[in-house]
Short mmCIF file of C-alpha atoms in Angstrom, two decimals:
data_model
loop_
_atom_site.label_atom_id
_atom_site.label_comp_id
_atom_site.label_asym_id
_atom_site.label_seq_id
_atom_site.Cartn_x
_atom_site.Cartn_y
_atom_site.Cartn_z
CA MET N 640 -106.96 68.71 -0.70
CA LEU N 641 -110.71 68.27 -0.44
CA ARG N 642 -111.67 65.44 -1.71
CA ILE N 643 -115.39 65.09 -3.87
CA SER N 644 -116.61 61.64 -4.79
CA PRO N 645 -119.64 62.28 -7.43
CA ALA N 646 -119.63 58.41 -8.26
CA LEU N 647 -120.08 57.22 -4.79
CA SER N 648 -122.44 60.04 -3.73
CA VAL N 649 -124.66 60.54 -6.92
CA ALA N 650 -124.96 56.79 -7.56
CA PHE N 651 -126.04 56.26 -3.72
CA PHE N 652 -129.00 59.19 -3.97
CA MET N 653 -130.34 57.96 -6.92
CA ALA N 654 -130.77 54.07 -6.01
CA VAL N 655 -129.69 53.66 -2.38
CA ARG N 656 -132.16 55.88 -0.74
CA ARG N 657 -135.24 54.31 -2.83
CA ALA N 658 -134.56 50.95 -4.21
CA LEU N 659 -132.15 49.64 -1.54
CA CYS N 660 -134.67 50.02 1.18
CA SER N 661 -136.76 47.46 0.25
CA ALA N 662 -137.10 43.63 1.32
CA ALA N 663 -138.15 43.36 -2.48
CA ALA N 664 -134.73 43.71 -4.15
CA VAL N 665 -134.22 40.11 -4.04
CA SER N 666 -136.63 37.41 -4.92
CA ASN N 667 -135.99 34.71 -2.32
CA ALA N 668 -136.22 34.78 1.62
CA SER N 669 -132.54 33.81 2.20
CA ALA N 670 -131.30 36.92 0.07
CA SER N 671 -133.66 38.99 1.47
CA GLN N 672 -132.75 38.50 4.77
CA ALA N 673 -129.14 38.85 4.14
CA TYR N 674 -129.92 41.88 1.83
CA ALA N 675 -132.23 43.49 4.75
CA ALA N 676 -128.62 42.83 6.86
CA GLY N 677 -126.79 44.23 4.96
CA MET N 678 -128.44 47.66 4.51
CA ASP N 679 -128.32 47.74 8.70
CA ALA N 680 -124.85 47.16 8.71
CA PHE N 681 -124.17 50.10 5.91
CA LYS N 682 -126.29 52.38 7.88
CA ALA N 683 -124.67 51.50 11.02
CA GLY N 684 -121.04 52.24 9.14
CA ASP N 685 -119.98 48.67 9.20
CA LEU N 686 -118.78 48.41 5.84
CA ALA N 687 -117.16 45.12 5.67
CA ALA N 688 -120.48 43.41 7.43
CA ALA N 689 -122.46 45.09 5.08
CA ARG N 690 -120.23 43.87 2.29
CA ASP N 691 -120.32 40.29 3.61
CA GLN N 692 -123.96 40.43 3.79
CA PHE N 693 -124.77 41.88 0.30
CA THR N 694 -122.29 39.16 -0.78
CA LYS N 695 -124.02 36.28 0.82
CA ALA N 696 -127.55 37.99 -1.10
CA THR N 697 -126.02 37.56 -4.36
CA GLU N 698 -124.95 34.25 -3.95
CA ALA N 699 -128.37 33.20 -2.59
CA ASP N 700 -129.98 35.03 -5.78
CA ALA N 701 -128.29 35.18 -8.98
CA GLN N 702 -131.02 37.28 -10.20
CA ALA N 703 -130.45 40.20 -7.31
CA TYR N 704 -129.37 43.03 -9.37
CA GLN N 705 -129.86 45.80 -7.11
CA ALA N 706 -127.86 43.42 -4.45
CA PHE N 707 -125.11 43.64 -6.56
CA TYR N 708 -125.21 47.36 -7.01
CA SER N 709 -125.30 47.95 -3.23
CA LEU N 710 -122.12 45.48 -3.24
CA GLY N 711 -120.20 47.60 -5.57
CA VAL N 712 -121.71 50.69 -3.68
CA VAL N 713 -119.47 49.32 -0.40
CA LYS N 714 -116.51 47.93 -2.33
CA GLU N 715 -116.38 51.52 -4.11
CA ARG N 716 -116.17 52.76 -0.18
CA LEU N 717 -113.56 50.05 0.69
CA ASN N 718 -111.40 51.43 -2.26
CA GLU N 719 -111.72 47.98 -3.72
CA SER N 720 -112.63 49.94 -7.17
CA SER N 721 -111.97 46.05 -9.21
CA GLY N 722 -114.50 44.36 -6.98
CA ALA N 723 -116.98 47.22 -7.17
CA ALA N 724 -116.42 47.35 -10.83
CA SER N 725 -116.92 43.64 -11.07
CA ALA N 726 -120.02 43.90 -9.28
CA TYR N 727 -121.63 46.91 -11.22
CA LYS N 728 -121.22 44.60 -14.22
CA SER N 729 -123.03 41.83 -12.48
CA ALA N 730 -125.82 44.26 -11.91
CA ILE N 731 -125.64 45.23 -15.37
CA ALA N 732 -125.85 41.32 -16.88
CA VAL N 733 -129.25 40.87 -15.13
CA VAL N 734 -131.04 44.09 -16.19
CA ALA N 735 -128.85 45.75 -19.20
CA ASP N 736 -130.49 48.98 -18.85
CA TYR N 737 -130.23 49.43 -14.85
CA GLU N 738 -129.20 53.16 -14.31
CA PRO N 739 -127.70 53.48 -11.08
CA ALA N 740 -125.02 50.98 -11.81
CA ILE N 741 -124.60 51.93 -15.41
CA TYR N 742 -123.63 55.59 -13.92
CA SER N 743 -121.62 54.30 -11.48
CA LEU N 744 -119.53 52.16 -13.40
CA GLY N 745 -118.62 54.70 -16.04
CA VAL N 746 -117.70 57.22 -13.35
CA LEU N 747 -115.83 54.78 -11.55
CA LEU N 748 -113.68 53.88 -14.51
CA ALA N 749 -112.90 57.87 -15.24
CA ARG N 750 -111.77 58.46 -11.53
CA ASP N 751 -109.28 55.10 -12.14
CA GLY N 752 -107.77 56.79 -14.83
CA LYS N 753 -109.61 54.48 -17.63
CA ALA N 754 -111.68 57.90 -19.49
CA SER N 755 -111.35 55.93 -22.85
CA GLU N 756 -112.88 52.71 -21.43
CA ALA N 757 -115.57 54.72 -19.77
CA GLU N 758 -116.62 56.83 -22.80
CA SER N 759 -116.85 53.89 -24.83
CA PHE N 760 -118.79 51.85 -22.54
CA LEU N 761 -121.36 54.86 -22.41
CA ASN N 762 -121.58 55.69 -25.55
CA GLY N 763 -122.36 51.82 -26.22
CA LYS N 764 -125.13 52.42 -24.15
CA ALA N 765 -126.33 55.62 -25.20
CA ALA N 766 -127.02 54.04 -28.66
CA LYS N 767 -129.43 51.36 -27.23
CA MET N 768 -131.03 53.89 -24.84
CA PRO N 769 -131.74 56.86 -26.16
CA LYS N 770 -134.00 57.90 -23.69
CA SER N 771 -131.88 57.42 -20.79
CA ALA N 772 -130.89 60.65 -18.78
CA ALA N 773 -128.54 58.46 -16.74
CA VAL N 774 -126.26 57.95 -19.72
CA PRO N 775 -125.35 61.43 -20.71
CA ALA N 776 -125.30 62.24 -17.31
CA ALA N 777 -122.43 59.96 -16.37
CA LEU N 778 -121.01 61.13 -20.03
CA ALA N 779 -120.82 64.69 -18.15
CA GLU N 780 -119.18 63.51 -15.32
CA VAL N 781 -116.71 61.42 -17.10
CA LYS N 782 -116.03 64.54 -19.10
CA SER N 783 -115.57 66.82 -16.26
CA ILE N 784 -113.50 64.43 -14.30
CA GLN N 785 -111.38 64.94 -17.95
CA GLY N 786 -111.08 68.61 -17.59
CA ASP N 787 -113.15 68.99 -20.55
CA SER N 788 -115.53 71.67 -19.37
CA ASN N 789 -117.32 72.41 -22.88
CA GLU N 790 -118.48 68.66 -23.42
CA ALA N 791 -119.25 68.23 -19.56
CA GLN N 792 -121.81 71.24 -19.99
CA GLN N 793 -123.34 69.64 -23.35
CA PHE N 794 -123.97 66.31 -22.18
CA ALA N 795 -125.65 67.60 -18.81
CA LYS N 796 -127.76 69.64 -20.84
CA GLU N 797 -128.68 66.88 -23.02
CA ALA N 798 -129.64 64.99 -19.80
CA LEU N 799 -131.98 67.47 -18.64
CA LYS N 800 -133.68 67.81 -22.15
CA LYS N 801 -134.56 64.26 -21.62
CA ASN N 802 -135.46 64.34 -18.21
CA PRO N 803 -135.61 67.83 -16.81
CA ASP N 804 -136.13 66.62 -13.39
CA PHE N 805 -132.93 64.75 -13.53
CA ARG N 806 -130.78 66.08 -10.54
CA PRO N 807 -127.38 64.05 -10.39
CA ALA N 808 -127.09 66.18 -14.36
CA MET N 809 -128.00 69.14 -12.56
CA VAL N 810 -125.38 68.79 -9.43
CA THR N 811 -122.97 67.81 -12.37
CA ILE N 812 -123.08 71.23 -13.92
CA ALA N 813 -122.40 72.77 -10.32
CA ARG N 814 -119.64 70.59 -10.01
CA ASP N 815 -117.99 71.30 -13.34
CA HIS N 816 -118.07 75.47 -12.94
CA TYR N 817 -116.76 74.38 -9.14
CA ARG N 818 -113.92 72.41 -10.64
CA LYS N 819 -113.40 75.46 -13.19
CA ARG N 820 -113.27 78.07 -10.61
CA ARG N 821 -116.57 79.46 -12.05
CA LEU N 822 -117.93 80.09 -8.40
CA ASP N 823 -120.62 82.55 -9.75
CA LEU N 824 -121.79 80.34 -11.55
CA ALA N 825 -121.90 77.38 -9.46
CA LEU N 826 -123.64 79.00 -6.44
CA TYR N 827 -126.39 80.08 -9.15
CA THR N 828 -126.93 76.52 -10.37
CA LEU N 829 -126.89 75.17 -6.92
CA LYS N 830 -129.89 77.59 -5.73
CA ALA N 831 -131.95 76.67 -8.62
CA ILE N 832 -131.63 73.32 -7.17
CA LEU N 833 -131.58 73.97 -3.39
CA ASP N 834 -133.50 77.35 -3.03
CA GLY N 835 -135.49 78.31 -6.52
CA HIS N 836 -135.72 81.28 -8.21
CA GLY N 837 -138.74 82.50 -7.11
CA ASP N 838 -142.23 81.25 -7.16
CA GLU N 839 -142.38 80.40 -10.65
CA ASN N 840 -139.31 78.26 -10.55
CA PRO N 841 -139.22 76.99 -6.72
CA ALA N 842 -136.44 74.32 -5.52
CA ARG N 843 -136.08 71.48 -7.54
CA ASP N 844 -134.24 69.13 -4.70
CA LYS N 845 -133.85 71.10 -1.44
CA ASN N 846 -132.47 68.43 0.74
CA ASN N 847 -130.26 67.38 -2.10
CA ALA N 848 -127.35 66.29 0.02
CA ASP N 849 -124.74 66.57 -2.74
CA ALA N 850 -125.79 70.62 -3.71
CA ARG N 851 -125.23 71.02 0.18
CA LEU N 852 -121.71 69.72 0.17
CA LEU N 853 -120.78 71.52 -2.67
CA ARG N 854 -122.44 74.93 -2.24
CA GLY N 855 -120.90 74.79 1.72
CA LEU N 856 -117.29 74.17 0.12
CA ILE N 857 -117.86 77.41 -2.08
CA TYR N 858 -119.17 79.31 0.93
CA ARG N 859 -115.73 78.32 3.17
CA GLU N 860 -113.90 79.51 0.44
CA GLN N 861 -115.65 82.71 0.92
CA ASN N 862 -115.42 82.90 4.22
CA ASN N 863 -119.22 82.72 4.78
CA LYS N 864 -119.34 80.75 7.87
CA ALA N 865 -122.67 80.49 8.91
CA GLY N 866 -124.06 79.65 4.99
CA ALA N 867 -121.35 76.94 4.79
CA ILE N 868 -122.43 75.67 8.64
CA ASP N 869 -125.80 75.32 7.51
CA ASP N 870 -125.45 73.67 4.45
CA PHE N 871 -122.51 71.01 6.27
CA LYS N 872 -125.82 70.37 9.09
CA ARG N 873 -128.37 69.57 6.68
CA ALA N 874 -126.08 67.83 4.37
CA VAL N 875 -125.08 65.36 7.39
CA GLU N 876 -128.62 65.00 8.40
CA THR N 877 -129.82 63.95 4.92
CA ARG N 878 -126.77 61.22 4.72
CA PRO N 879 -124.65 60.82 7.47
CA ASP N 880 -122.60 58.62 5.09
CA LEU N 881 -121.11 61.74 3.17
CA VAL N 882 -117.76 61.57 4.43
CA GLU N 883 -116.71 65.17 3.18
CA ALA N 884 -119.75 67.06 4.92
CA ARG N 885 -118.65 65.36 7.97
CA ILE N 886 -115.31 66.46 7.88
CA GLN N 887 -116.12 69.82 6.85
CA LEU N 888 -118.50 70.35 10.05
CA ALA N 889 -116.19 68.72 12.15
CA SER N 890 -113.96 71.56 11.41
CA TYR N 891 -115.90 74.21 12.46
CA VAL N 892 -117.04 72.51 15.08
CA LEU N 893 -113.50 71.97 16.25
CA GLU N 894 -112.63 75.60 16.06
CA ALA N 895 -115.42 76.75 18.10
CA GLY N 896 -113.70 74.44 20.94
CA ASN N 897 -116.47 71.43 20.55
CA ALA N 898 -113.99 68.35 20.89
CA PHE N 899 -116.49 65.88 21.62
CA GLU N 900 -119.07 66.92 18.73
CA ALA N 901 -116.06 67.27 16.60
CA ALA N 902 -114.83 63.50 17.77
CA ASN N 903 -118.28 62.06 17.39
CA LEU N 904 -118.64 63.41 13.27
CA LEU N 905 -115.23 62.30 12.57
CA GLU N 906 -115.42 58.53 13.96
CA GLY N 907 -118.72 58.55 12.13
CA ALA N 908 -116.40 59.88 8.86
CA LEU N 909 -113.88 56.95 9.14
CA LYS N 910 -116.41 54.08 9.64
CA TYR N 911 -117.07 55.07 5.97
CA ASP N 912 -113.45 55.89 4.84
CA LYS N 913 -111.13 54.50 7.38
CA ASN N 914 -107.90 56.18 5.57
CA HIS N 915 -108.95 59.37 5.00
CA VAL N 916 -106.24 62.05 6.19
CA LEU N 917 -107.28 65.11 7.03
CA ALA N 918 -110.44 63.21 9.09
CA ARG N 919 -107.81 61.51 11.22
CA LEU N 920 -105.73 64.20 12.08
CA ASN N 921 -108.43 66.43 13.18
CA LEU N 922 -109.67 63.41 15.05
CA GLY N 923 -106.01 63.08 16.47
CA ASP N 924 -106.44 67.01 17.59
CA ALA N 925 -110.17 66.22 19.11
CA TYR N 926 -108.55 63.87 21.11
CA ARG N 927 -105.63 65.88 22.44
CA LEU N 928 -108.34 68.33 23.52
CA LEU N 929 -110.38 65.94 25.57
CA GLY N 930 -107.21 64.42 27.26
CA LYS N 931 -107.45 61.08 25.22
CA ALA N 932 -103.85 61.10 24.63
CA GLU N 933 -102.39 57.86 23.94
CA GLN N 934 -105.68 57.71 21.37
CA ALA N 935 -104.37 61.18 19.70
CA LYS N 936 -100.45 60.06 19.21
CA LYS N 937 -101.94 56.56 17.68
CA GLU N 938 -104.27 58.91 14.99
CA LEU N 939 -101.51 61.58 14.44
CA GLU N 940 -98.73 58.86 14.18
CA TRP N 941 -100.74 57.31 11.46
CA VAL N 942 -101.22 60.31 9.69
CA ALA N 943 -97.57 61.31 9.88
CA SER N 944 -96.95 57.44 8.66
CA LYS N 945 -99.20 58.16 5.33
CA ASP N 946 -98.12 61.50 4.07
CA SER N 947 -95.22 62.99 5.93
CA SER N 948 -95.07 65.86 3.76
CA LEU N 949 -98.47 67.12 5.49
CA ALA N 950 -97.04 70.19 8.00
CA GLN N 951 -99.90 70.55 9.81
CA VAL N 952 -99.21 67.16 11.26
CA HIS N 953 -96.10 68.21 12.80
CA TYR N 954 -97.54 71.48 14.49
CA ASN N 955 -100.75 68.93 15.66
CA LEU N 956 -97.54 66.12 17.36
CA GLY N 957 -96.26 69.30 19.01
CA LEU N 958 -98.83 70.47 20.95
CA LEU N 959 -99.76 67.23 22.29
CA TYR N 960 -96.41 66.57 23.47
CA LEU N 961 -95.68 70.17 24.95
CA PHE N 962 -99.19 70.15 26.64
CA SER N 963 -99.71 66.32 27.16
CA ASP N 964 -98.84 64.88 30.68
CA ASN N 965 -100.00 61.50 30.20
CA LEU N 966 -97.99 60.29 27.10
CA PRO N 967 -97.22 55.94 28.04
CA GLY N 968 -93.45 55.39 27.46
CA VAL N 969 -92.66 59.04 27.33
CA THR N 970 -90.55 61.30 30.39
CA PRO N 971 -91.52 64.59 30.40
CA LYS N 972 -88.16 65.59 29.32
CA GLY N 973 -88.72 63.25 26.24
CA SER N 974 -91.68 64.58 25.26
CA VAL N 975 -90.89 68.09 25.57
CA GLU N 976 -87.87 67.66 23.07
CA LYS N 977 -90.40 65.78 20.64
CA ALA N 978 -92.59 69.04 21.01
CA ILE N 979 -89.66 71.02 20.28
CA THR N 980 -88.09 68.72 16.75
CA GLU N 981 -91.95 68.66 15.49
CA LEU N 982 -92.54 72.36 15.66
CA GLU N 983 -89.25 73.15 14.57
CA LEU N 984 -89.86 70.83 11.34
CA TYR N 985 -93.37 72.34 10.78
CA LYS N 986 -91.76 75.86 10.89
CA LYS N 987 -89.56 74.81 8.28
CA MET N 988 -92.47 73.39 6.15
CA LYS N 989 -95.46 75.25 6.66
CA PRO N 990 -96.71 76.97 4.01
CA LYS N 991 -96.80 80.77 3.71
CA GLY N 992 -99.84 82.72 5.60
CA LYS N 993 -102.15 85.36 4.68
CA PRO N 994 -100.64 89.04 5.49
CA GLY N 995 -101.78 89.72 9.51
CA GLU N 996 -102.08 85.90 9.67
CA ARG N 997 -101.04 85.05 13.28
CA ASP N 998 -98.60 82.14 14.04
CA ASP N 999 -97.22 81.09 17.27
CA THR N 1000 -95.00 78.43 16.14
CA ASP N 1001 -91.96 80.94 17.83
CA GLU N 1002 -93.85 81.24 20.70
CA LEU N 1003 -94.40 77.41 21.17
CA ILE N 1004 -91.31 76.72 20.77
CA THR N 1005 -89.86 78.81 23.09
CA ARG N 1006 -92.04 77.66 25.66
CA ALA N 1007 -91.01 74.29 24.86
CA LYS N 1008 -87.44 75.25 25.52
CA THR N 1009 -88.41 76.72 28.72
CA ARG N 1010 -89.86 73.78 30.02
CA LYS N 1011 -86.98 71.60 29.34
CA ALA N 1012 -84.66 74.20 30.69
CA VAL N 1013 -86.84 74.10 34.23
CA LEU N 1014 -87.02 70.02 34.00
CA GLU N 1015 -82.90 69.95 33.36
CA GLU N 1016 -82.37 72.05 36.37
CA GLU N 1017 -84.84 70.14 38.35
CA ALA N 1018 -83.04 67.06 37.53
CA LYS N 1019 -79.49 68.64 38.48
CA SER N 1020 -81.33 69.62 41.92
CA LYS N 1021 -82.54 66.25 42.75
CA SER N 1022 -79.08 64.87 41.69
CA LYS N 1023 -77.04 66.80 44.53
CA PRO N 1024 -76.67 65.70 47.97
CA ALA N 1025 -78.65 67.82 50.36
CA ALA N 1026 -76.53 70.06 52.47
CA LYS N 1027 -75.33 69.05 56.86
CA PRO N 1028 -77.03 71.56 58.79
CA ALA N 1029 -73.74 73.55 60.29
CA THR N 1030 -73.16 72.51 64.33
CA THR N 1031 -71.64 74.94 67.07
CA PRO N 1032 -69.73 73.32 70.10
CA PRO N 1033 -71.98 74.25 73.15
CA ALA N 1034 -70.80 77.27 75.15
CA LYS N 1035 -68.88 76.54 78.09
CA PRO N 1036 -70.75 77.83 81.53
CA ALA N 1037 -69.44 81.18 83.20
CA THR N 1038 -66.58 80.49 85.95
CA THR N 1039 -67.15 84.02 87.37
CA PRO N 1040 -69.96 85.89 87.93
CA PRO N 1041 -69.24 89.43 86.10
CA ALA N 1042 -68.19 92.75 88.13
CA ALA N 1043 -71.09 94.65 89.85
CA GLY N 1044 -72.01 97.16 87.93
CA THR N 1045 -70.77 95.80 84.49
CA LYS N 1046 -72.89 95.19 81.05
CA PRO N 1047 -73.12 91.62 80.22
CA SER N 1048 -71.57 91.42 76.23
CA THR N 1049 -74.07 92.57 73.07
CA GLY N 1050 -72.68 90.10 71.21
CA GLY N 1051 -74.57 86.77 71.97
CA MET N 1052 -73.78 83.37 71.10
CA PRO N 1053 -76.02 81.98 67.70
CA PRO N 1054 -78.88 79.58 69.43
CA ALA N 1055 -77.98 76.06 69.83
CA GLY N 1056 -77.79 74.13 66.34
CA GLY N 1057 -75.64 77.46 64.76
CA THR N 1058 -76.68 78.98 61.40
CA PRO N 1059 -79.49 77.82 59.59
CA ALA N 1060 -78.82 75.47 56.33
CA LYS N 1061 -78.25 77.54 52.84
CA PRO N 1062 -80.72 75.94 50.43
CA PRO N 1063 -79.41 73.34 47.71
CA ALA N 1064 -77.58 74.75 45.07
CA GLY N 1065 -79.79 75.92 42.14
CA GLY N 1066 -82.40 77.53 43.94
CA THR N 1067 -86.26 77.56 43.81
CA SER N 1068 -87.55 78.39 40.00
CA THR N 1069 -89.54 81.11 39.15
CA GLY N 1070 -90.69 80.06 35.52
CA LYS N 1071 -94.63 78.72 35.55
CA LEU N 1072 -95.04 75.42 34.04
CA PRO N 1073 -98.55 74.62 32.65
CA ALA N 1074 -100.85 73.65 34.85
CA PRO N 1075 -101.52 69.52 34.41
CA GLY N 1076 -103.55 68.87 31.08
CA GLU N 1077 -103.29 72.65 29.89
CA LYS N 1078 -104.72 72.84 26.44
CA LYS N 1079 -103.71 75.09 23.71
#
């Protein structure tokens, strides 16, 4: 299932691109140095190092509210929800009206199933910050997460009344329509953000990566391949840390046969979310196509251990075992037996396909069983001793020459050494094996 993390992406868009790129975010040299190192680590996808450096910045400067905020963003990426909430609260304790931290904390609480706490916190801030657009925008996202679309839309419109150019509220309106499957309304809103509606209503934010990701997802559902690829690609260019955009783009690239580029996109995604199941599933298949069988096996087995109910992982493992000849510790026969097991499991688990959709599972199982039979026959042939060539006693020399006018016998003896030996039992297989490294 597709995952969307509005708290992370919108919060990062709101603040990190602006404030966190400046050394002025902290007040002393030691904190500034750690802060800059944290930003460099984040851009490189080294979240553990970024967390450590942002922590050092907050220790060197207890008033570095933007460093606390950055620490919260990173901890949220690392699925350290409690630590992220604590960091956001620390930023707010320093600057009570710091909107990026307020927004992020409210939405994080809602995503963690603490909607009542999120509403109480945000309503308290709304009373103290009546001019803020960020607070009602956060309430809109919270209500949308709860499934209350009417309230979500009202809060988002309230945010836009206070600040007509507040982009996160615009994206929330589109996202809420998407969640409720009002795709036409979602696309209309996204067009206003990304393209505009004529000269009098120009694009509000044509480089908004969250909006491009959302529109790409809708285009994908509608089989608008070109539109989806373009939006995913531009989202990744704007925000290399946007995991979902990387994964979606990689799926199209992999489908086109470019396993190398797909692997690069997916490896980048896993730097920012190492436990993303779909990223690891597709990376395993990309590694298989690149001939990196051992790495493919590692990724796919990780996925199976996390979610064995995912049918696709068994299909991908079946392909790996059937078409890879260099899996360490697995014999050719063992490999083909595993392929049969995984493919038959996939066949039982796979969802019902669309009418006319091609399914090659039975064909692959038949191919695997044929290969197994060939391997067993070859093993039998090798286990039997080779037949000894037959021998014929040497012919006795003639003692009396044939009588004159008598024709010699036409029944000549076989050559010395007798008849040639027959081939070993079993004969020669006519079944064609896949060429080494053959890919599906």
